[in-house]
Short mmCIF file of N, CA, C and O in Angstrom, two decimals:
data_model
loop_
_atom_site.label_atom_id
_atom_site.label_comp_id
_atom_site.label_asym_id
_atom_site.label_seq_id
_atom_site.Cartn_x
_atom_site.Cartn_y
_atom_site.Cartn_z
N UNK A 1 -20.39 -0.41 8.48
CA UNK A 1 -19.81 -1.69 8.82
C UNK A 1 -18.36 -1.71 8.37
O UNK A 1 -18.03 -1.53 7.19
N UNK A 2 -17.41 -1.99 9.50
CA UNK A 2 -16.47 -2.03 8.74
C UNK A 2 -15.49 -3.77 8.67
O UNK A 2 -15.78 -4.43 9.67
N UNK A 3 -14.57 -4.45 7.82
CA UNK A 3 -14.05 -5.72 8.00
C UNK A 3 -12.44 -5.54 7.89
O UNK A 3 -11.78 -4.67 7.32
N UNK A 4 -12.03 -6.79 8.71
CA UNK A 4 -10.47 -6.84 8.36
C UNK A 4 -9.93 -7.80 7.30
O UNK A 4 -10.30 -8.92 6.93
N UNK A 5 -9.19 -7.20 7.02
CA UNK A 5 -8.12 -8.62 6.05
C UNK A 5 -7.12 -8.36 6.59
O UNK A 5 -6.50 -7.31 6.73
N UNK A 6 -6.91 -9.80 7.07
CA UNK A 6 -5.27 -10.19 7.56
C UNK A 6 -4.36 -10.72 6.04
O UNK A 6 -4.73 -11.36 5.05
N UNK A 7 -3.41 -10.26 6.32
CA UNK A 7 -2.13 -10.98 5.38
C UNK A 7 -2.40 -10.45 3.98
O UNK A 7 -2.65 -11.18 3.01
N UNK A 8 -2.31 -9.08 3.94
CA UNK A 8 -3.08 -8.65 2.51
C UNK A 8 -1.05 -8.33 1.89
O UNK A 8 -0.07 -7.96 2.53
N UNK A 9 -1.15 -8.58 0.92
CA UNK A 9 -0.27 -8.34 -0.11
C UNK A 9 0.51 -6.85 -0.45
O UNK A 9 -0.38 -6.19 -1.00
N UNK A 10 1.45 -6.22 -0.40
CA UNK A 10 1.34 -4.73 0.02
C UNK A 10 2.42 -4.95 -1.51
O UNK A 10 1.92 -5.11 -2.63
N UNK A 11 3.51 -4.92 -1.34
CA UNK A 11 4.58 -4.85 -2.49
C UNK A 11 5.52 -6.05 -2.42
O UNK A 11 5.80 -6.42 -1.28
N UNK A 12 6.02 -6.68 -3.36
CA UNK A 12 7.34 -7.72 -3.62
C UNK A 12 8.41 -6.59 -2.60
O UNK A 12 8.09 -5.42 -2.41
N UNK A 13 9.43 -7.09 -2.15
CA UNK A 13 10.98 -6.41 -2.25
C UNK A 13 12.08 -7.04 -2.81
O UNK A 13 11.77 -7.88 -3.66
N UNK A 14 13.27 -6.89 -2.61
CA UNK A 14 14.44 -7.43 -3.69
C UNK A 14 14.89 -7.01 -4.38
O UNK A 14 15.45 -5.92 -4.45
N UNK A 15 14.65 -8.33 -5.52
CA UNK A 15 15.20 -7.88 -6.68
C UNK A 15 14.26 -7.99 -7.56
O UNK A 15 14.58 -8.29 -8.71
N UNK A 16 12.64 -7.73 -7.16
CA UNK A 16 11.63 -7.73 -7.83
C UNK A 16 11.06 -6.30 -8.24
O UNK A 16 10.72 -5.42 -7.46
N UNK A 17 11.03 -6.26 -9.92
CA UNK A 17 10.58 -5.17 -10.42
C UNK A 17 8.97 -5.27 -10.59
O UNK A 17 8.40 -6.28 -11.00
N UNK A 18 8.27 -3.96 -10.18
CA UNK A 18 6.93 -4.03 -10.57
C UNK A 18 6.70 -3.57 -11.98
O UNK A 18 7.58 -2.99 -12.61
N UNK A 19 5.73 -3.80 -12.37
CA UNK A 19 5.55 -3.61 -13.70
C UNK A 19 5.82 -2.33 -14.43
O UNK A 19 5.96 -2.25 -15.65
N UNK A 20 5.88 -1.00 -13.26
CA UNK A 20 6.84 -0.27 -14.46
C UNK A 20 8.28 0.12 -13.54
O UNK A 20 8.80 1.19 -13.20
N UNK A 21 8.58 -1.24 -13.36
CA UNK A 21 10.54 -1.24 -13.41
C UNK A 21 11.03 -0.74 -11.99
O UNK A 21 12.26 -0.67 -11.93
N UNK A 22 10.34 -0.34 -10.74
CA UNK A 22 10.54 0.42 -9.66
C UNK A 22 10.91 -0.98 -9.10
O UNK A 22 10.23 -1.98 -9.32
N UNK A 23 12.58 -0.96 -8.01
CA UNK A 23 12.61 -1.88 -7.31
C UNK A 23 12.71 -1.41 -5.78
O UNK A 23 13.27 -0.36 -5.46
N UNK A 24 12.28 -2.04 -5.11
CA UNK A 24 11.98 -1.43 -4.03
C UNK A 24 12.66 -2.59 -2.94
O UNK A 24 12.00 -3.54 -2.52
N UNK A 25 14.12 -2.35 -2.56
CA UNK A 25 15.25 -3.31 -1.91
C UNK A 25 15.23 -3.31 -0.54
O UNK A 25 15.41 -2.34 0.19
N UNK A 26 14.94 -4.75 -0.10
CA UNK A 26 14.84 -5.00 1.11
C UNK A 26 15.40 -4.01 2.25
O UNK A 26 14.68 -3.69 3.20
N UNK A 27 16.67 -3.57 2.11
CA UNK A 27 16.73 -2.22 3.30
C UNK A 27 15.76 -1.01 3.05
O UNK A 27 15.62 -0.49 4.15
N UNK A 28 15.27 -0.56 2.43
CA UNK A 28 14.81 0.48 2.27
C UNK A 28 13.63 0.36 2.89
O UNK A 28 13.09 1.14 3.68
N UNK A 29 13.30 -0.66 2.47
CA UNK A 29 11.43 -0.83 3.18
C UNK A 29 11.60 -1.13 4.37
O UNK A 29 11.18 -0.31 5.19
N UNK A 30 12.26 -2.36 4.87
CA UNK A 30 12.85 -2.17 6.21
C UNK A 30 12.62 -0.94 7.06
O UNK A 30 11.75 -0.61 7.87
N UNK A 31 14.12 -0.19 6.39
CA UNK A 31 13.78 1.57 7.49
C UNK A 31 12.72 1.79 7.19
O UNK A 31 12.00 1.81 8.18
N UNK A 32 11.95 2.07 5.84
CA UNK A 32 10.68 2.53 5.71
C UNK A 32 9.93 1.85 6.57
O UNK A 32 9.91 2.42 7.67
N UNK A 33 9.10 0.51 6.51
CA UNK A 33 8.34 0.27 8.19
C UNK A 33 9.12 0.49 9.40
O UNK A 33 8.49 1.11 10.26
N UNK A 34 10.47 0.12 9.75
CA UNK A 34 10.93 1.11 10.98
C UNK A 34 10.68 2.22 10.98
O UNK A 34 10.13 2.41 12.06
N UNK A 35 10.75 3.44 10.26
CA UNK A 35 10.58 4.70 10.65
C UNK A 35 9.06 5.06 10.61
O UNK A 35 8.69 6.19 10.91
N UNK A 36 8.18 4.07 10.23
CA UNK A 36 6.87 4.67 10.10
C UNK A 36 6.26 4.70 11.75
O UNK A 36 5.95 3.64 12.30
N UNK A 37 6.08 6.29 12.60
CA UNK A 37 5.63 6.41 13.38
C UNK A 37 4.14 5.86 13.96
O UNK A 37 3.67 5.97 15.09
N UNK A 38 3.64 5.28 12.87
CA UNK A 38 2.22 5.29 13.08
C UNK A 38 2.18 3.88 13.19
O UNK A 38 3.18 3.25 12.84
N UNK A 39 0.83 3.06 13.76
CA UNK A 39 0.38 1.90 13.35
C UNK A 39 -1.32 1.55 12.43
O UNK A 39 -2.03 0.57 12.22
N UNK A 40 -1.35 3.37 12.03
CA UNK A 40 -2.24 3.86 10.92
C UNK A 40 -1.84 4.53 9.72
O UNK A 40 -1.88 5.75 9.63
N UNK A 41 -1.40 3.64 8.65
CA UNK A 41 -1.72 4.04 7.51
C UNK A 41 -2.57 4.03 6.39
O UNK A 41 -2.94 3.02 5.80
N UNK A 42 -2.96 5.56 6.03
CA UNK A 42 -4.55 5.31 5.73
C UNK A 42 -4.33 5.07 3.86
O UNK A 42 -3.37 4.98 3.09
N UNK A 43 -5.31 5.06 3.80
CA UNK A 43 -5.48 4.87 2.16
C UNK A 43 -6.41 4.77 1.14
O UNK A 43 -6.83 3.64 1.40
N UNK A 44 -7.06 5.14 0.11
CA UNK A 44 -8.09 5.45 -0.74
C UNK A 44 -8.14 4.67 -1.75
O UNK A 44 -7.16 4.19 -2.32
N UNK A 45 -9.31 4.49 -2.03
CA UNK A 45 -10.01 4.01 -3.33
C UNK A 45 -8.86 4.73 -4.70
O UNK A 45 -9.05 5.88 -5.10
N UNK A 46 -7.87 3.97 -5.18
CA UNK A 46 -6.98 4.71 -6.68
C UNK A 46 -6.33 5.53 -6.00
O UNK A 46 -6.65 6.13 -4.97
N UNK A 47 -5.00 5.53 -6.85
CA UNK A 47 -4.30 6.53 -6.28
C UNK A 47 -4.17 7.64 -6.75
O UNK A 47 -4.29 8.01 -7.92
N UNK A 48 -3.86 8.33 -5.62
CA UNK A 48 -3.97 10.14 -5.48
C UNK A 48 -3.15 10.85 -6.67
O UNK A 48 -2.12 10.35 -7.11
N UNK A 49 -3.91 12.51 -7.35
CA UNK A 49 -3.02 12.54 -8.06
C UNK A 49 -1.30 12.79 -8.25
O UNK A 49 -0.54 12.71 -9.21
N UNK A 50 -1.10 13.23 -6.49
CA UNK A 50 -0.14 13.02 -6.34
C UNK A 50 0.53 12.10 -5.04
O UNK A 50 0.44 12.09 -3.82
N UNK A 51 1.05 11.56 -5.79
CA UNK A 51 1.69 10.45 -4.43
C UNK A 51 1.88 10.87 -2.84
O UNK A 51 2.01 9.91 -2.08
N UNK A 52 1.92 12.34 -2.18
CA UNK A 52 2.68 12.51 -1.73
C UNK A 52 1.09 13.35 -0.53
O UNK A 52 1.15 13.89 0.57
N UNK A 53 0.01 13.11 -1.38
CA UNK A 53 -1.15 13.76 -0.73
C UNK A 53 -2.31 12.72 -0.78
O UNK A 53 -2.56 12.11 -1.82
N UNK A 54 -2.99 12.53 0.31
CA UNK A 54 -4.24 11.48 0.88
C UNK A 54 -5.58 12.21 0.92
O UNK A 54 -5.71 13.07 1.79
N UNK A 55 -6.22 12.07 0.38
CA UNK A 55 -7.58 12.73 0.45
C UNK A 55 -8.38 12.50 1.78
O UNK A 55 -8.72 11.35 2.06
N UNK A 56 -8.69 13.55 2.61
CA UNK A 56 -9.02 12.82 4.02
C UNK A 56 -10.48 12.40 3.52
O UNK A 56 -11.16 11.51 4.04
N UNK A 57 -10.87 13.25 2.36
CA UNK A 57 -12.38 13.10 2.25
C UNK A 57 -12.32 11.36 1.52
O UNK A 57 -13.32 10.79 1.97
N UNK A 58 -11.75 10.64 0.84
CA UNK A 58 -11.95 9.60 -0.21
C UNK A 58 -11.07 8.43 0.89
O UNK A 58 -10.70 7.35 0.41
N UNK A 59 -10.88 8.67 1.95
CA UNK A 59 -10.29 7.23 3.25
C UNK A 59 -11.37 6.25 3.14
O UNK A 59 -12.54 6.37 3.49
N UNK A 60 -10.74 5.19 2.54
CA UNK A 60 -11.39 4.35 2.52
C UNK A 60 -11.16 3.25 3.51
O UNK A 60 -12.13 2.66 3.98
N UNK A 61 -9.57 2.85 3.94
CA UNK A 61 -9.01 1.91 4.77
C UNK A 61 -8.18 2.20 5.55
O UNK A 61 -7.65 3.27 5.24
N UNK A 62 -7.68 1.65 6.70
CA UNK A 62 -6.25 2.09 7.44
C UNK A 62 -5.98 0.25 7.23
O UNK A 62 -6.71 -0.73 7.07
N UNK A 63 -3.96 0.60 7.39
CA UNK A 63 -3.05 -0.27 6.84
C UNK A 63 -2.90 -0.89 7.94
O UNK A 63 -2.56 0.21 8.36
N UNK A 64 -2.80 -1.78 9.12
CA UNK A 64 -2.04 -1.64 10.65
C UNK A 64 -0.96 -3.13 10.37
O UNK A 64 -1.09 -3.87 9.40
N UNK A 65 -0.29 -3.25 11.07
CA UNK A 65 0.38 -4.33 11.27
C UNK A 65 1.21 -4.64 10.12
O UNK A 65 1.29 -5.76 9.63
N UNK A 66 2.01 -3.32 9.59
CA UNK A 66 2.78 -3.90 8.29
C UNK A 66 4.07 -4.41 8.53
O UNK A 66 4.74 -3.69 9.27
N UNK A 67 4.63 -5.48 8.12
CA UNK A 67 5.56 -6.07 8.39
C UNK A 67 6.60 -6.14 6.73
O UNK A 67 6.47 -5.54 5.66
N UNK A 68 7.74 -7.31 7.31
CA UNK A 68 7.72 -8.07 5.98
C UNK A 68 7.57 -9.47 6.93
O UNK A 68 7.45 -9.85 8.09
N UNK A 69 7.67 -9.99 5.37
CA UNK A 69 7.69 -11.62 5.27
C UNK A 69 8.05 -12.13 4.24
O UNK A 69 7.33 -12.35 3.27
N UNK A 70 9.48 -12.42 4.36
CA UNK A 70 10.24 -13.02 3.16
C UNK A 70 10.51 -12.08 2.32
O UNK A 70 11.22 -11.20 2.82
N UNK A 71 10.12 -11.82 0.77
CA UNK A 71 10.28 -10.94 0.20
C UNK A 71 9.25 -10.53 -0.08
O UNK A 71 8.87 -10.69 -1.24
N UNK A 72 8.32 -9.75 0.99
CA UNK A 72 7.14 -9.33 0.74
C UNK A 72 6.64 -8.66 1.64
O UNK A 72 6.65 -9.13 2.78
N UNK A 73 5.98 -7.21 1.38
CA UNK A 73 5.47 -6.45 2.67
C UNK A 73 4.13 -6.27 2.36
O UNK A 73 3.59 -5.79 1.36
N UNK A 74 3.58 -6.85 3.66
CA UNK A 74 2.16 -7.83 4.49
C UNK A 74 1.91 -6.89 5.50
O UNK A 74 2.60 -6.23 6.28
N UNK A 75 0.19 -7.08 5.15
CA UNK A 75 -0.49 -5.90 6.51
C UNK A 75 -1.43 -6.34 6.70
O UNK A 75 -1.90 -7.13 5.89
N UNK A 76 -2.18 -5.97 8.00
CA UNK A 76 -3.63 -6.21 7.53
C UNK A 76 -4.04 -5.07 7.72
O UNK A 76 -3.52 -4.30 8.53
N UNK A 77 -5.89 -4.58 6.41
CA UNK A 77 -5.98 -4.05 6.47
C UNK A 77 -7.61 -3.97 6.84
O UNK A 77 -8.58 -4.64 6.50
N UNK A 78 -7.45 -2.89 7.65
CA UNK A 78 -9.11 -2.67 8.04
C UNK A 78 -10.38 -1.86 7.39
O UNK A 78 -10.83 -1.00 8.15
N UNK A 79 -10.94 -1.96 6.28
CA UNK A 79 -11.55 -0.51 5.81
C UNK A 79 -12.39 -0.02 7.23
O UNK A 79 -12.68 -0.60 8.27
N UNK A 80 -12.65 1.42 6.69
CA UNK A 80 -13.97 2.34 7.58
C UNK A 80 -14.63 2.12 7.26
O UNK A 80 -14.70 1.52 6.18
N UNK A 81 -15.92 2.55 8.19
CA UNK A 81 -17.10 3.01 8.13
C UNK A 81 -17.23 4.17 7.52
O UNK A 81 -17.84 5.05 8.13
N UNK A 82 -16.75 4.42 6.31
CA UNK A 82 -17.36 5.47 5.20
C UNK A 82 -17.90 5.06 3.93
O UNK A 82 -18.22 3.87 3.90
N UNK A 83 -18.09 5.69 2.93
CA UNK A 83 -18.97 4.76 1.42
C UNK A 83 -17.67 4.35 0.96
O UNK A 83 -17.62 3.21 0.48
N UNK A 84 -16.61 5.02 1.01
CA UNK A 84 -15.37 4.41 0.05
C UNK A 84 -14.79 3.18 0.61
O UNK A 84 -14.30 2.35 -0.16
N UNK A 85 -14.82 2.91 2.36
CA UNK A 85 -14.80 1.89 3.12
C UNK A 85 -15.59 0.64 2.80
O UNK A 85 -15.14 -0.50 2.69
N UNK A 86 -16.78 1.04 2.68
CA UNK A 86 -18.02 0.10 2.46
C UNK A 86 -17.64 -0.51 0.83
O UNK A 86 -17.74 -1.73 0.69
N UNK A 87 -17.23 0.29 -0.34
CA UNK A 87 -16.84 0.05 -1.42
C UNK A 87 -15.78 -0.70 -1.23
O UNK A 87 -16.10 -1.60 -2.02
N UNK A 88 -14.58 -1.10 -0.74
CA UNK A 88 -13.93 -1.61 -0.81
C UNK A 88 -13.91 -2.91 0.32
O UNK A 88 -12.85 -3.54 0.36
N UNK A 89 -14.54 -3.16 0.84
CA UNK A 89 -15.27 -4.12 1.84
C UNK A 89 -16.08 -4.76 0.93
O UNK A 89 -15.67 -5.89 0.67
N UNK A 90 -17.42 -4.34 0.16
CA UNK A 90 -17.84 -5.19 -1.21
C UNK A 90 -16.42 -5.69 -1.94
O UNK A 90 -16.14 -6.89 -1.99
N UNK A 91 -15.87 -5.05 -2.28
CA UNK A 91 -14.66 -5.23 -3.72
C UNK A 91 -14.08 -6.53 -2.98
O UNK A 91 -14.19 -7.34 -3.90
N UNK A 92 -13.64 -7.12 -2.10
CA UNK A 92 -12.81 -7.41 -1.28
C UNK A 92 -13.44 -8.74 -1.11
O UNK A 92 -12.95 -9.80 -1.51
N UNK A 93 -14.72 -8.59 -0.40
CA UNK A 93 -15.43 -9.29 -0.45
C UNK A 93 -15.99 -10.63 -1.53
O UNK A 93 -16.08 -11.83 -1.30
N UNK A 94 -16.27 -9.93 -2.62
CA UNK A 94 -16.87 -10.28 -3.96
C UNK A 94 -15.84 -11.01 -4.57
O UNK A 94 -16.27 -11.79 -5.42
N UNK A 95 -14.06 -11.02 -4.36
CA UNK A 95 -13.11 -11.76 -5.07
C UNK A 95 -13.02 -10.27 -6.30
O UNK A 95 -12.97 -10.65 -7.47
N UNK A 96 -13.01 -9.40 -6.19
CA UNK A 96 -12.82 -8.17 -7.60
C UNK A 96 -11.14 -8.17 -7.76
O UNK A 96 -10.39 -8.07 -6.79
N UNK A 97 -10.75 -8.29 -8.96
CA UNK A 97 -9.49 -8.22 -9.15
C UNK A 97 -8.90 -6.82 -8.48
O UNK A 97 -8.88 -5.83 -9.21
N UNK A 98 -8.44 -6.72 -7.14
CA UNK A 98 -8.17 -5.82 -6.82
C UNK A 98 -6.34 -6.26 -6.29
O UNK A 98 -5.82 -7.37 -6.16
N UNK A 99 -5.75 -4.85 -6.10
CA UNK A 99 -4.62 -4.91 -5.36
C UNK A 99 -4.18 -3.53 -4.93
O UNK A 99 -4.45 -2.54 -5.61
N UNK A 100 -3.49 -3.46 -3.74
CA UNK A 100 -2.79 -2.43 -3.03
C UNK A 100 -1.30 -2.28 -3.44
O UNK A 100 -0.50 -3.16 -3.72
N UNK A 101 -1.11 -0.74 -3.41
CA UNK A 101 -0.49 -0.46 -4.35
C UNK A 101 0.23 0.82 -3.22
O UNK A 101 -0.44 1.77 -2.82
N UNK A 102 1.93 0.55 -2.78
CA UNK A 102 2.04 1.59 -1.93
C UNK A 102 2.34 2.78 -2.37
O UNK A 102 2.53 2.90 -3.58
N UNK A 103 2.44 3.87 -1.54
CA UNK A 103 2.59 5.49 -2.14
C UNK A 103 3.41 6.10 -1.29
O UNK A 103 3.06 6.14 -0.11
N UNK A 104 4.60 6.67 -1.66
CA UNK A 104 5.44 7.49 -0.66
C UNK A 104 6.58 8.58 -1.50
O UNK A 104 6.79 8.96 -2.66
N UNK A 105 6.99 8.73 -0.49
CA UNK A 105 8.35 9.50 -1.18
C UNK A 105 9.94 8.95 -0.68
O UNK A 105 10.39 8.25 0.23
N UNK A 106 10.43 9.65 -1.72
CA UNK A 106 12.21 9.03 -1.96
C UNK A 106 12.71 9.28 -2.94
O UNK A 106 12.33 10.10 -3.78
N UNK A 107 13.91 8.41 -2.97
CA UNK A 107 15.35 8.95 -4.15
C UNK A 107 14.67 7.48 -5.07
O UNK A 107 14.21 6.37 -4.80
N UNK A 108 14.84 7.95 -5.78
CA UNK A 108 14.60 6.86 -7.05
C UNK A 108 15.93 6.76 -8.12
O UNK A 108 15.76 7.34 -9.20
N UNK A 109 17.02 6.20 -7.96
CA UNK A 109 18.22 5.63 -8.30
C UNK A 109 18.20 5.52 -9.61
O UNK A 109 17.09 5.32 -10.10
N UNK A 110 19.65 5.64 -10.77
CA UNK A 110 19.14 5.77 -12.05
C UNK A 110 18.56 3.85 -12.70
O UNK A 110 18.11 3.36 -13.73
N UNK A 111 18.90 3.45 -11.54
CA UNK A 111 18.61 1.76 -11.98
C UNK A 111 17.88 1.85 -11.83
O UNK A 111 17.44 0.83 -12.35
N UNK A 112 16.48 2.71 -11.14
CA UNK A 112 15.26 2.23 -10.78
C UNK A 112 14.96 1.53 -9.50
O UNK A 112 14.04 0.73 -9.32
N UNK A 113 16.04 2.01 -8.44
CA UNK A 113 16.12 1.13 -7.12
C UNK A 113 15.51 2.58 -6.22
O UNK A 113 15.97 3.72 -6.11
N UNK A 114 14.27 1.92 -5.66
CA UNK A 114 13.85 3.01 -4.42
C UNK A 114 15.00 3.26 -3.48
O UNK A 114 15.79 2.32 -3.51
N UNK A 115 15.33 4.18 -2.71
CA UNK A 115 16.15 4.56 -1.42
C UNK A 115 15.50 5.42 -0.92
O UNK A 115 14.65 6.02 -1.58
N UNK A 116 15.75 5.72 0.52
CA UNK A 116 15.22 6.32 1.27
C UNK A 116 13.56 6.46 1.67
O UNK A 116 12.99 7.36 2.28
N UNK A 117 13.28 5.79 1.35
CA UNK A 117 11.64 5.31 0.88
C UNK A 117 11.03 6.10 2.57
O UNK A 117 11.68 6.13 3.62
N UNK A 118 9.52 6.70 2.31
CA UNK A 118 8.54 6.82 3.20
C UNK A 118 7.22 6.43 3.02
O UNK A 118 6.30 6.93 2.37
N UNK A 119 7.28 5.65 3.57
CA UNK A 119 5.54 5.24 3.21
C UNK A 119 4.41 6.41 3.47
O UNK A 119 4.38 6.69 4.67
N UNK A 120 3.71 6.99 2.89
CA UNK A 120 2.68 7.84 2.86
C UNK A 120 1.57 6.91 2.65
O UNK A 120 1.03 6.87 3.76
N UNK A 121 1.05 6.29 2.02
CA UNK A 121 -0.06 5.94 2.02
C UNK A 121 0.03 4.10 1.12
O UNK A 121 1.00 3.77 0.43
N UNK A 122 -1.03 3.33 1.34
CA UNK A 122 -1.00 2.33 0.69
C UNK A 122 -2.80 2.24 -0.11
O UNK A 122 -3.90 2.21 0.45
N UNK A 123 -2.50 2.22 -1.34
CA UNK A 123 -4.47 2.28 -2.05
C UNK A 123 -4.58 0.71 -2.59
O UNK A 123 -3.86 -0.29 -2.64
N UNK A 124 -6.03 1.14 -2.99
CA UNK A 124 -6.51 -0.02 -3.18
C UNK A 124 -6.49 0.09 -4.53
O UNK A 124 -6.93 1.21 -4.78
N UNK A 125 -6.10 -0.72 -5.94
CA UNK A 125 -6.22 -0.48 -7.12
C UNK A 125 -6.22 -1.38 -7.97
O UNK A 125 -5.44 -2.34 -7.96
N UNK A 126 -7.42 -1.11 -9.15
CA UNK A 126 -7.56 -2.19 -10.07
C UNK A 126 -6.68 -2.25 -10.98
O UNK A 126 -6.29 -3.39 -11.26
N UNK A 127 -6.15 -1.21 -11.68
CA UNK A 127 -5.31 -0.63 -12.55
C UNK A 127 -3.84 -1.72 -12.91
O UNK A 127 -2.70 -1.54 -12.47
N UNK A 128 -4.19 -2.57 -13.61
CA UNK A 128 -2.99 -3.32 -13.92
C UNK A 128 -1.65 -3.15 -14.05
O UNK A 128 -0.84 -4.07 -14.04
N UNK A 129 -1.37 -1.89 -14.17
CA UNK A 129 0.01 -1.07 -14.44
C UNK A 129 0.67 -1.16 -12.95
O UNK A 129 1.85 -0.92 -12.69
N UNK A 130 -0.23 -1.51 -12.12
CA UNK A 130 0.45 -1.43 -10.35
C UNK A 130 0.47 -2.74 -10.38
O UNK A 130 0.63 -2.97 -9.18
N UNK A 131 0.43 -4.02 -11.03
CA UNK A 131 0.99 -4.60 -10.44
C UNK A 131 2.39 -5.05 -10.18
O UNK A 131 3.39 -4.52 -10.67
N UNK A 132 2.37 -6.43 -9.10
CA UNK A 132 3.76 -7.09 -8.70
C UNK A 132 4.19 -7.78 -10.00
O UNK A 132 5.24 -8.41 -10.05
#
């Protein structure tokens, strides 16, 4: 079985730091959803040990419809029909302190300002250290 969430919460932009100090400035994400070829970005249960690799086996959701809105980049997201899908469809479901947490590559500035940003993947994560 799989469900959607519309208007799910992806990252602040601006001049908003996440909790460990990464700012991620309205142009960057910009090109970053402009250049993202896809209208599937997939994503797993925690994130990968490296940012830059998706486990095809641990897909739990695809991202579609990412936008911004205001100072904020908004998607909705659909899990699969797999157990990590179904796990996060309960989580989701149930109200579990959860949040998505994006993953890509880029220049990371000595201020701590993303540039050149690529979205690779967006997860699902309890882990308080990701948040906004």
């Amino acid at each position: 079985m799989t469900a959607e969430f519309k208007n799910v919460r992806i990252v602040a932009v601006g001049d908003n730091a996440t909790l460990h100090g990464d700012v991620y400035p309205r142009d960057a994400m910009e090109k970053a959803i402009a250049n993202n070829k896809t209208d599937n970005i997939f994503g797993q249960i925690g994130n990968p040990p490296s940012f830059c690799h998706v486990d095809l086996l641990k897909i739990s959701h695809v991202v579609k419809d990412i936008r911004l809105e205001g100072d904020t980049v908004m998607a909705t997201v659909k899990t699969l029909n797999t157990s990590s899908g179904e796990t996060v469809r309960k989580l989701i479901e149930m109200g579990a302190s959860t949040k998505f947490a994006v993953s890509g590559v880029g220049f990371i500035s000595p201020a701590k300002e993303i540039e050149s940003f690529q979205i690779l993947s967006v997860n699902i994560v309890a882990d308080h250290k990701y948040d906004f």
